[in-house]
Amino acid sequence: MSSDFSQGACSPVRVTPSRIPTEFPAPSHRGNQRQALCDIRDAFAAGNDVVLVRAPTGSGKSLLARAVAGAARTPAEAEPAEPTGAYYTTPQVSQLDDVADDELLDDLQVIRGKSNYTCILPGEETTSVNRAPCAREQGYDCSVKHRCPYYSARAVAANREIAATTLAYFMRTAGSELFRQRDVVVIDEAHGLAEWAEMYATIELSPRTLPVWGDLRVPNVRDADDTLSRTVRFAESVVGACDRALEELRARQELSPREATRRDRLTERKSELAWFVRDARDPESPTTWVVDQPDGAGGTVSVVPLEPARYLRHTVWDRGQKFALLSATILDKRSFCRGVGLDPADVALVEVGHTFPVENRPLFDTTRGKMTYDRRDQTTPAIARLCVRLMAAHPDEKGLIHAHSYDIARRLADRFGDAGVGPRVRTHGRQDRDEQLQRWLATDDPEVFVSVKMEEALDLAGALCRWQVLCKAPYANTNDSRVARRLENDQWGWYYRTALRTVIQACGRVVRSPDDSGATYLADASLLELFDRAASDVPPWFQEQIDRISTPSLPAFDPEAALAGHPAPPAPGRSPRGGVGETGERAGGSGSDGDGGGRSGSSRLSSDGSSDGSTAGGAGTDGDDHDDHPLSDVWG
């Protein structure tokens, strides 16, 4: 039996999966959706319990997901002990928001964490349910619990055929009697499942996360002869401290909101540490634990699981009998399965072809040097000048600049301001990220948004965005212990695949339908190197884009031309100042365009040799600030 399916014949199948094509919720199909439904059906009918669906951005994965979930066994078809119904889950909060707003998916009952719902008791209208009187007072009997927004939504979701949650909530409810095992689990945007699980299972012990920190004597576990054993013993002492603090809190009849927060954090840390201790002491556990303590004795301790297959078994794989995992960027089947604890022989891969014309999704070589940490001071000014020229090339169109880190975003914003194009530029910080994104999406002005961590779960169809810039090859931070350990184990394939995955996701933001179009400009020379290093993992439809990379002809550096289509004065969130100087168009400050370094291929713009001509070098080892947690779009 072949485990790979790619646009084959749609033959009739007389088993439960045969309902998948008929469960498609839209009145008509687009692109390859009809064939994809048949291939998914055939993959399940062939006996596979897990089906990976590699579907390009814009192919309607949520509708395919709904069709699979809708084919789950119903109570009428099941024996009394057999699971029924389905879960739909995704790591991205914004993706779940889109599902909740889609009329075609209105039979998916969305359930979120308590902090997303507001108490309806008099005087508590601004209190989230996780801080309401029922969470603060022992034995509290809420008179309106039957109308509580959270408990009502939870009850409906528990009984609806398809419950939709974030991956964080889904994992947290593992073992719940209410959210029992179901017949089918569908995970949308599943490409980062292993990384999400690692981050979710990471335990941080610090003054911020551990309320009893001040009562502890924190040893130097970093330099111990056996770091893991020393950390296990420290974890056991922390569990004891948590128990004592919880005993004191539980003796009180009523808690303040602050005390309720303290109780919840203590409970979470105790549960996490107890699991860590059990797993670390289990000689048969497949989990590899990495311990970080940058400051030694008295400093923060982070306990990180690598490839937490056992954790996923409990939180994901035990939650269903059949699984569909959908993504545009599950790049290598064997590596993905190994990372999430699946046997590739038991997993089918369905390949969905791209139907968007390749000429509508061009990549342009506008590289200006490398953005590795040691070269960033020289390259950033050149990229800033490039962006001003791109603003002039797209005077009436909104643009997105993927800055990769807040450090790069700040440097670019400063230079845009000094160049005088600040009125056209919108920025965001860690606290106002979503607010500024919504303002940028809402405006009709051709604003340019300098963004961080917006390579995924962003639908920029049509005039919402016509061009974007990738400022840096998104290699994982080698200062991260998980990354360092993998590279010590020679997992360079994983390193390059992870970066390639982010690039492909980013490229899909601006082209969302066959008649849509959007240009992606590559500013970091390491991106071209990445395409070569990860060539064996590039999907065929993205390889088409790479093969057609060309060097565009751009207007001269002219801030006035960059503002020609933008009438608005500076406003909150827009860059007021910055510093794109008049020298140093190229990295190194020569100001000359050099010889063309672009690849041959068709282009909407003709070549003028404006590439910096950089040659491929080693992968960057960056010192970026990574304070913006990768889960920032998940925990809401």
XYZ file of C-alpha atoms in Angstrom:
636
model
C 0.000 0.000 0.000
C 1.330 3.404 -0.919
C 1.071 6.030 1.787
C 1.324 8.981 -0.604
C -1.595 10.321 -2.610
C -1.285 13.068 -5.207
C -4.215 14.060 -7.408
C -5.130 10.465 -8.312
C -8.382 9.001 -9.597
C -11.489 9.583 -7.495
C -12.844 6.042 -7.220
C -15.858 5.141 -5.068
C -15.101 3.880 -1.558
C -17.788 2.148 0.520
C -16.456 2.982 3.989
C -17.042 5.794 6.478
C -14.425 8.082 4.821
C -16.642 8.131 1.740
C -18.580 10.945 3.414
C -15.580 13.308 3.256
C -16.330 14.725 -0.244
C -20.016 15.219 0.576
C -19.222 16.982 3.856
C -17.491 19.833 2.030
C -19.330 22.923 3.337
C -19.055 25.289 0.348
C -21.609 25.254 -2.477
C -18.848 24.794 -5.069
C -15.187 23.812 -5.273
C -12.234 25.900 -6.338
C -8.833 24.896 -7.583
C -7.906 21.367 -6.536
C -10.364 21.071 -3.654
C -12.543 18.391 -5.261
C -9.563 16.169 -6.044
C -8.007 16.830 -2.637
C -11.176 15.604 -0.938
C -11.054 12.386 -2.930
C -7.377 11.850 -2.166
C -7.928 12.435 1.548
C -10.849 10.034 1.500
C -8.799 7.382 -0.270
C -5.923 7.810 2.182
C -8.185 7.108 5.146
C -9.976 4.307 3.323
C -6.614 2.620 2.712
C -6.297 2.101 6.440
C -4.180 5.090 7.494
C -5.016 6.561 10.876
C -3.054 9.765 10.184
C -3.188 11.754 6.948
C -0.936 14.730 6.280
C -2.430 17.205 3.823
C 0.158 19.491 2.229
C -1.963 22.219 0.694
C -0.575 25.575 -0.481
C -1.614 28.832 1.141
C -4.959 29.986 -0.208
C -6.203 26.525 -1.160
C -8.992 26.571 1.422
C -7.526 24.287 4.064
C -10.196 25.209 6.627
C -12.916 23.939 4.301
C -11.012 20.717 3.694
C -10.591 20.401 7.463
C -14.333 20.814 7.976
C -15.058 18.077 5.429
C -12.807 15.626 7.285
C -14.264 16.559 10.670
C -17.796 16.240 9.304
C -17.137 12.636 8.295
C -16.494 11.574 11.898
C -18.534 8.712 13.273
C -21.933 9.806 14.614
C -23.660 8.446 17.732
C -26.117 6.611 15.504
C -23.246 4.756 13.806
C -21.238 3.938 16.917
C -21.318 1.239 19.503
C -21.824 2.543 23.073
C -18.090 2.574 23.911
C -16.894 3.996 20.590
C -15.846 7.662 20.335
C -17.819 9.954 18.075
C -17.531 13.493 16.758
C -14.470 15.562 15.979
C -12.096 18.230 17.232
C -10.783 21.033 15.066
C -7.735 22.757 16.526
C -5.049 25.191 15.404
C -2.069 26.838 17.116
C -3.072 30.279 15.841
C -5.617 32.391 17.694
C -6.209 34.440 14.545
C -6.929 31.260 12.585
C -9.569 30.268 15.131
C -11.027 33.780 14.879
C -11.350 33.308 11.111
C -13.122 30.001 11.663
C -15.527 31.609 14.124
C -16.364 34.352 11.595
C -16.813 32.059 8.574
C -20.485 31.364 7.822
C -19.518 28.158 6.014
C -18.069 26.841 9.280
C -20.891 27.847 11.597
C -21.388 24.281 12.844
C -17.957 24.348 14.496
C -18.530 25.291 18.126
C -15.601 27.434 19.258
C -14.424 27.166 22.856
C -11.586 29.223 24.351
C -9.917 29.570 27.736
C -11.684 31.211 30.681
C -9.709 34.434 30.357
C -11.528 35.142 27.063
C -14.957 35.321 28.721
C -16.367 37.960 31.082
C -18.353 37.270 34.234
C -22.006 38.375 34.100
C -22.559 38.803 37.844
C -23.483 42.340 38.999
C -20.334 44.259 39.796
C -18.122 41.718 38.018
C -18.796 42.764 34.424
C -15.131 43.606 33.835
C -13.829 40.457 35.529
C -12.704 37.543 33.372
C -14.209 34.180 34.320
C -10.863 32.853 35.528
C -10.877 35.624 38.190
C -14.614 35.613 38.941
C -16.060 34.817 42.404
C -16.382 31.131 41.456
C -12.597 31.048 41.060
C -11.917 33.008 44.247
C -14.317 31.658 46.857
C -14.497 28.115 48.197
C -17.844 26.444 47.676
C -19.188 29.410 45.719
C -22.589 28.544 44.252
C -23.085 30.758 41.245
C -26.745 31.509 40.638
C -26.184 32.248 36.954
C -23.690 29.524 36.062
C -26.129 28.135 33.509
C -25.849 31.472 31.678
C -22.116 31.996 32.204
C -20.526 32.720 28.793
C -17.648 30.323 29.420
C -19.494 27.405 30.977
C -22.309 27.713 28.441
C -19.883 27.676 25.518
C -17.984 24.783 27.087
C -21.153 22.726 27.536
C -22.243 23.356 23.961
C -18.784 22.528 22.572
C -18.613 19.329 24.607
C -21.870 18.148 23.062
C -21.522 19.523 19.540
C -20.303 17.140 16.828
C -17.347 19.411 16.035
C -15.616 21.393 18.801
C -13.060 24.013 17.715
C -10.249 25.160 20.016
C -6.776 26.589 20.025
C -4.051 23.988 20.321
C -3.159 25.396 23.751
C -6.685 24.825 25.098
C -6.869 21.427 23.400
C -3.681 20.283 25.114
C -4.754 21.679 28.472
C -7.962 19.659 28.403
C -6.139 16.341 27.939
C -7.624 13.872 30.413
C -10.832 15.872 30.759
C -14.010 13.825 31.157
C -15.906 16.566 29.363
C -13.576 16.745 26.364
C -13.163 13.025 25.959
C -11.521 11.157 23.121
C -13.287 11.691 19.798
C -13.298 9.817 16.519
C -11.459 12.467 14.466
C -8.968 15.209 15.302
C -8.130 17.802 12.655
C -5.112 20.065 13.225
C -4.865 23.078 10.928
C -1.505 24.844 10.430
C 0.119 21.708 11.833
C 3.640 22.249 10.494
C 5.001 23.519 13.813
C 3.356 20.903 16.012
C 6.630 19.615 17.478
C 7.919 23.113 18.226
C 4.619 24.222 19.748
C 4.614 21.163 21.979
C 8.186 21.856 23.080
C 7.349 25.443 23.952
C 4.135 24.502 25.694
C 5.934 21.832 27.732
C 8.855 24.096 28.646
C 8.994 24.849 32.372
C 10.421 28.207 33.424
C 11.258 28.740 37.083
C 11.830 32.428 37.758
C 10.539 35.251 39.968
C 7.968 36.003 37.252
C 6.529 32.496 36.971
C 7.034 31.004 40.430
C 5.314 32.787 43.350
C 7.472 31.007 45.962
C 10.748 31.957 44.293
C 11.775 34.161 47.207
C 11.431 31.217 49.608
C 13.838 29.014 47.656
C 17.568 28.521 47.651
C 18.234 28.132 43.948
C 21.333 25.982 43.379
C 23.759 26.124 40.489
C 22.364 23.311 38.347
C 24.132 24.543 35.218
C 27.610 23.551 36.363
C 26.688 20.374 38.245
C 28.368 17.105 37.305
C 24.931 15.719 36.464
C 22.804 18.732 35.565
C 19.597 16.752 35.005
C 19.748 14.871 38.334
C 20.489 18.087 40.201
C 17.561 19.783 38.466
C 15.232 16.896 39.354
C 16.146 17.254 43.024
C 15.605 21.009 42.858
C 12.231 20.446 41.139
C 11.168 18.144 43.971
C 11.999 20.856 46.514
C 9.980 23.369 44.469
C 6.983 21.019 44.447
C 7.202 20.877 48.235
C 7.288 24.673 48.473
C 4.284 24.918 46.154
C 2.368 22.418 48.293
C 2.988 24.451 51.443
C 1.902 27.694 49.795
C -1.193 26.077 48.301
C -2.162 24.617 51.658
C -2.127 28.093 53.128
C -4.248 29.525 50.317
C -6.754 26.685 50.425
C -7.317 27.305 54.114
C -8.853 30.673 53.264
C -12.535 30.938 52.552
C -12.148 33.675 49.967
C -9.249 34.830 47.825
C -8.580 38.168 46.203
C -8.018 38.202 42.439
C -4.274 38.519 43.105
C -4.345 35.527 45.439
C -6.358 33.529 42.906
C -3.651 34.243 40.319
C -1.006 33.085 42.807
C -2.934 29.874 43.475
C -3.324 29.112 39.769
C 0.369 29.658 39.059
C 1.375 27.455 41.962
C -0.951 24.715 40.753
C 0.382 24.932 37.193
C 4.036 24.857 38.264
C 3.413 21.939 40.616
C 1.709 19.930 37.877
C 4.435 20.697 35.328
C 7.251 19.833 37.716
C 5.620 16.617 38.886
C 5.363 15.481 35.262
C 8.988 16.481 34.608
C 10.227 14.545 37.630
C 8.303 11.416 36.613
C 9.493 11.605 33.014
C 13.122 12.404 33.842
C 13.304 9.465 36.284
C 11.734 7.055 33.769
C 14.585 5.156 32.041
C 12.259 4.229 29.155
C 11.138 7.785 28.420
C 12.142 8.996 24.927
C 12.255 12.618 26.060
C 15.583 14.440 26.063
C 15.623 17.224 28.647
C 17.756 20.350 28.287
C 18.344 22.578 31.321
C 19.254 26.266 31.017
C 20.503 28.516 33.816
C 22.367 31.408 32.186
C 23.184 33.200 35.475
C 24.114 30.191 37.580
C 23.158 29.905 41.264
C 20.104 31.993 42.138
C 19.196 32.521 38.479
C 16.261 31.497 36.335
C 16.045 27.808 35.472
C 14.389 26.616 32.267
C 13.642 22.940 31.675
C 13.096 22.201 28.004
C 12.001 18.898 26.391
C 13.387 18.090 22.950
C 11.065 16.257 20.546
C 8.495 15.576 23.267
C 6.858 12.557 21.651
C 5.581 11.316 25.014
C 3.995 14.660 25.785
C 2.224 14.707 22.420
C 1.022 11.168 22.967
C -0.909 12.281 26.037
C -2.075 15.694 24.849
C -2.793 14.957 21.174
C -2.519 11.392 19.905
C -4.617 9.863 22.701
C -7.407 12.358 21.937
C -8.643 10.751 18.719
C -8.657 7.675 16.515
C -8.187 9.335 13.134
C -6.102 12.454 12.457
C -5.838 14.918 9.597
C -2.937 17.388 9.810
C -3.059 20.235 7.315
C -0.381 22.743 6.336
C 1.334 24.304 3.346
C 4.726 23.597 4.872
C 5.017 20.046 6.142
C 8.188 19.882 4.069
C 9.571 16.422 4.814
C 7.223 13.638 5.834
C 9.774 11.439 7.611
C 11.322 14.289 9.588
C 7.932 15.656 10.579
C 6.706 12.254 11.755
C 9.885 11.620 13.708
C 9.559 14.986 15.447
C 5.984 14.378 16.606
C 6.299 10.694 17.531
C 4.609 9.049 14.539
C 5.783 6.122 12.427
C 6.035 7.366 8.813
C 4.940 3.939 7.578
C 1.557 4.463 9.228
C 1.033 7.975 7.855
C -0.229 9.007 4.426
C 0.720 12.221 2.651
C -1.782 13.941 0.369
C -0.223 16.517 -1.927
C -2.527 19.306 -3.120
C -1.251 21.159 -6.175
C -1.059 24.933 -6.423
C -3.543 26.590 -8.778
C -2.367 30.204 -8.460
C -0.434 31.331 -11.568
C 3.265 31.472 -10.736
C 3.577 34.847 -12.443
C 1.156 36.267 -9.857
C 3.436 35.333 -6.950
C 6.910 36.492 -8.039
C 10.052 36.531 -5.924
C 12.558 39.303 -6.607
C 16.242 39.324 -5.791
C 16.899 42.701 -4.182
C 19.512 41.395 -1.769
C 21.717 44.019 -0.139
C 24.085 41.847 1.875
C 23.753 39.520 4.833
C 21.756 40.251 7.965
C 23.777 38.021 10.272
C 24.496 39.690 13.572
C 28.072 40.627 12.677
C 27.047 42.241 9.364
C 23.779 43.860 10.356
C 25.202 47.329 11.018
C 26.413 47.491 7.417
C 23.432 45.822 5.749
C 20.495 47.459 7.553
C 21.035 50.954 6.064
C 21.129 49.433 2.582
C 17.887 47.533 3.191
C 16.251 50.691 4.538
C 17.169 52.543 1.358
C 15.896 49.619 -0.683
C 12.535 49.831 1.103
C 12.264 53.548 0.314
C 12.843 52.730 -3.360
C 10.175 50.017 -3.145
C 7.747 52.539 -1.672
C 8.381 54.676 -4.752
C 7.842 51.644 -6.990
C 4.504 50.989 -5.224
C 3.284 54.516 -4.391
C -0.398 53.589 -4.226
C -0.132 50.095 -2.714
C 0.103 48.871 0.862
C 3.260 46.996 1.783
C 4.499 44.714 4.562
C 8.069 44.569 5.823
C 8.951 41.375 7.722
C 11.611 42.708 10.074
C 12.191 39.361 11.862
C 13.027 40.998 15.215
C 12.158 44.124 17.167
C 15.781 45.213 16.951
C 15.680 45.224 13.147
C 12.215 46.827 13.156
C 13.455 49.668 15.362
C 16.522 50.284 13.214
C 14.431 50.393 10.041
C 11.768 52.651 11.544
C 14.427 55.103 12.727
C 15.965 55.303 9.272
C 12.602 55.661 7.544
C 11.844 58.612 9.791
C 15.114 60.378 9.088
C 14.582 59.834 5.363
C 11.235 61.630 5.649
C 8.984 58.687 4.767
C 7.794 58.149 8.341
C 4.216 59.323 7.595
C 3.754 56.285 5.349
C 5.204 53.799 7.854
C 3.301 52.029 10.621
C 5.077 50.134 13.383
C 4.077 48.119 16.425
C 5.501 47.089 19.770
C 4.977 44.021 21.909
C 1.938 45.491 23.638
C 0.051 47.048 20.691
C 0.779 44.432 18.031
C -2.825 43.434 17.323
C -4.129 47.002 17.577
C -1.679 48.360 15.007
C -2.276 45.386 12.715
C -6.015 46.050 12.717
C -5.461 49.749 12.014
C -3.200 48.918 9.101
C -5.697 46.432 7.695
C -8.514 48.979 8.020
C -6.855 51.910 6.282
C -7.213 52.620 2.571
C -3.971 54.609 2.558
C -0.899 52.870 1.087
C 0.771 52.404 4.449
C 3.836 50.248 4.894
C 3.713 48.078 8.012
C 6.999 47.139 9.673
C 6.099 43.867 11.377
C 7.520 41.190 13.666
C 6.246 37.591 13.784
C 3.589 38.027 11.096
C 4.745 35.389 8.642
C 1.748 33.162 9.413
C -2.037 33.292 9.880
C -2.425 36.609 8.059
C -4.768 36.869 5.054
C -3.740 39.876 2.957
C -5.990 39.377 -0.036
C -6.194 41.906 -2.826
C -5.481 45.524 -1.979
C -4.819 44.727 1.685
C -1.197 44.234 0.611
C 0.437 44.059 -2.810
C 4.119 43.797 -1.871
C 6.298 42.655 0.972
C 9.963 42.527 1.960
C 11.789 39.708 3.726
C 14.550 41.488 5.630
C 16.265 38.455 7.083
C 16.555 34.726 6.569
C 14.537 33.452 9.561
C 17.066 31.015 10.977
C 16.374 29.818 14.506
C 18.393 31.553 17.215
C 21.471 29.441 17.922
C 21.625 30.885 21.445
C 18.464 28.909 22.209
C 19.401 25.708 24.035
C 17.039 23.589 21.944
C 18.563 24.865 18.716
C 22.118 24.497 20.034
C 21.491 20.915 21.147
C 20.043 19.947 17.776
C 22.986 21.436 15.925
C 25.363 19.642 18.274
C 23.562 16.495 17.123
C 24.148 17.541 13.498
C 20.485 18.255 12.754
C 21.270 20.873 10.125
C 18.475 19.600 7.900
C 15.991 20.572 10.609
C 17.661 23.984 10.930
C 17.284 24.782 7.231
C 13.784 23.296 6.950
C 12.567 25.421 9.852
C 13.790 28.602 8.170
C 12.464 27.558 4.762
C 9.075 26.821 6.276
C 8.831 30.352 7.660
C 9.854 31.864 4.311
C 7.202 29.884 2.416
C 4.568 30.859 4.966
C 5.553 34.523 4.618
C 5.430 34.396 0.828
C 1.850 33.168 1.016
C 0.551 36.203 2.879
C 0.019 38.438 -0.167
C -1.453 36.054 -2.766
C -4.706 34.499 -1.624
C -6.606 33.482 -4.763
C -5.911 32.642 -8.418
C -6.688 36.197 -9.541
C -4.748 37.854 -6.715
C -1.156 39.024 -7.116
C 1.632 40.200 -4.858
C 5.391 40.642 -5.038
C 7.899 39.383 -2.466
C 11.288 41.102 -2.338
C 14.248 39.229 -0.863
C 16.565 41.653 0.933
C 18.905 39.295 2.815
C 21.478 37.456 0.700
C 21.234 34.488 3.074
C 17.763 33.787 1.685
C 19.229 32.730 -1.665
C 21.679 30.506 0.170
C 18.798 28.989 2.150
C 17.013 27.975 -1.054
C 20.124 26.089 -2.124
C 20.784 24.450 1.239
C 17.172 23.274 1.632
C 16.626 22.442 -2.034
C 15.561 18.845 -1.367
C 12.713 20.026 0.885
C 11.257 22.729 -1.379
C 7.704 21.906 -2.581
C 7.437 21.798 -6.396
C 5.081 24.768 -6.559
C 7.474 26.934 -4.526
C 10.438 25.730 -6.582
C 8.625 27.263 -9.556
C 8.832 30.619 -7.810
C 12.515 30.151 -6.978
C 13.342 29.210 -10.567
C 11.766 32.451 -11.771
C 13.565 34.771 -9.342
C 14.697 37.890 -11.167
C 16.259 41.235 -10.340
C 13.827 44.127 -10.700
C 14.323 47.624 -12.024
C 13.572 50.068 -9.220
C 13.191 53.842 -9.075
C 16.016 55.910 -7.669
C 16.126 56.697 -3.972
C 13.560 59.510 -3.703
C 11.619 59.975 -0.434
C 9.191 62.378 -2.122
C 8.298 59.746 -4.693
C 7.878 57.228 -1.855
C 5.215 59.511 -0.337
C 3.511 60.415 -3.612
C 0.442 58.289 -2.994
C 0.129 58.833 0.759
C -1.757 61.945 1.942
C -1.944 61.346 5.687
C 0.230 63.108 8.307
C 1.995 61.066 11.015
C -0.381 59.264 13.386
C -0.028 56.953 16.416
C 1.795 53.813 15.391
C 3.488 55.498 12.458
C 7.214 56.053 12.410
C 7.949 59.727 13.188
C 11.689 59.581 12.614
C 14.574 57.312 11.720
C 17.745 57.407 9.677
C 18.154 56.251 6.099
C 21.292 58.142 5.225
C 22.225 59.312 1.739
C 25.309 57.074 1.630
C 25.642 53.338 1.667
C 23.008 51.956 -0.703
C 24.982 48.719 -0.642
C 26.283 47.002 2.422
C 29.705 48.471 2.940
C 28.644 52.007 2.014
C 30.039 52.253 -1.526
C 26.809 53.560 -2.960
C 27.359 51.682 -6.235
C 24.945 49.089 -7.537
C 27.593 46.518 -8.427
C 26.928 43.838 -10.994
C 23.594 42.058 -11.208
C 23.259 39.088 -8.913
C 19.699 38.169 -9.794
C 18.592 34.878 -11.276
C 17.125 34.744 -14.720
C 13.392 34.550 -15.197
C 10.364 36.597 -16.133
C 9.403 39.600 -14.069
C 6.873 42.369 -13.992
C 9.898 44.672 -13.670
C 12.944 44.581 -15.941
C 16.423 43.884 -14.615
C 18.796 46.763 -13.926
C 21.486 44.841 -12.106
C 20.559 46.265 -8.724
C 21.434 43.155 -6.730
C 24.422 43.458 -4.451
C 26.049 40.416 -6.033
C 26.723 38.728 -2.698
C 27.867 35.141 -2.759
C 26.438 32.439 -0.544
C 28.183 32.009 2.772
C 27.582 30.252 6.054
C 24.247 30.289 7.821
C 23.899 33.201 10.206
C 24.428 32.732 13.907
C 22.301 35.516 15.250
C 22.091 37.432 18.451
C 18.620 38.816 17.780
C 16.357 39.813 20.585
C 13.806 37.032 20.898
C 11.796 38.471 23.757
C 8.686 38.335 21.596
C 7.555 34.860 22.515
C 6.680 32.630 19.541
C 3.420 31.787 21.278
C 2.246 35.412 21.280
C -0.501 34.546 18.812
C -1.582 31.405 20.638
C -2.332 32.097 24.266
C -5.106 34.625 23.777
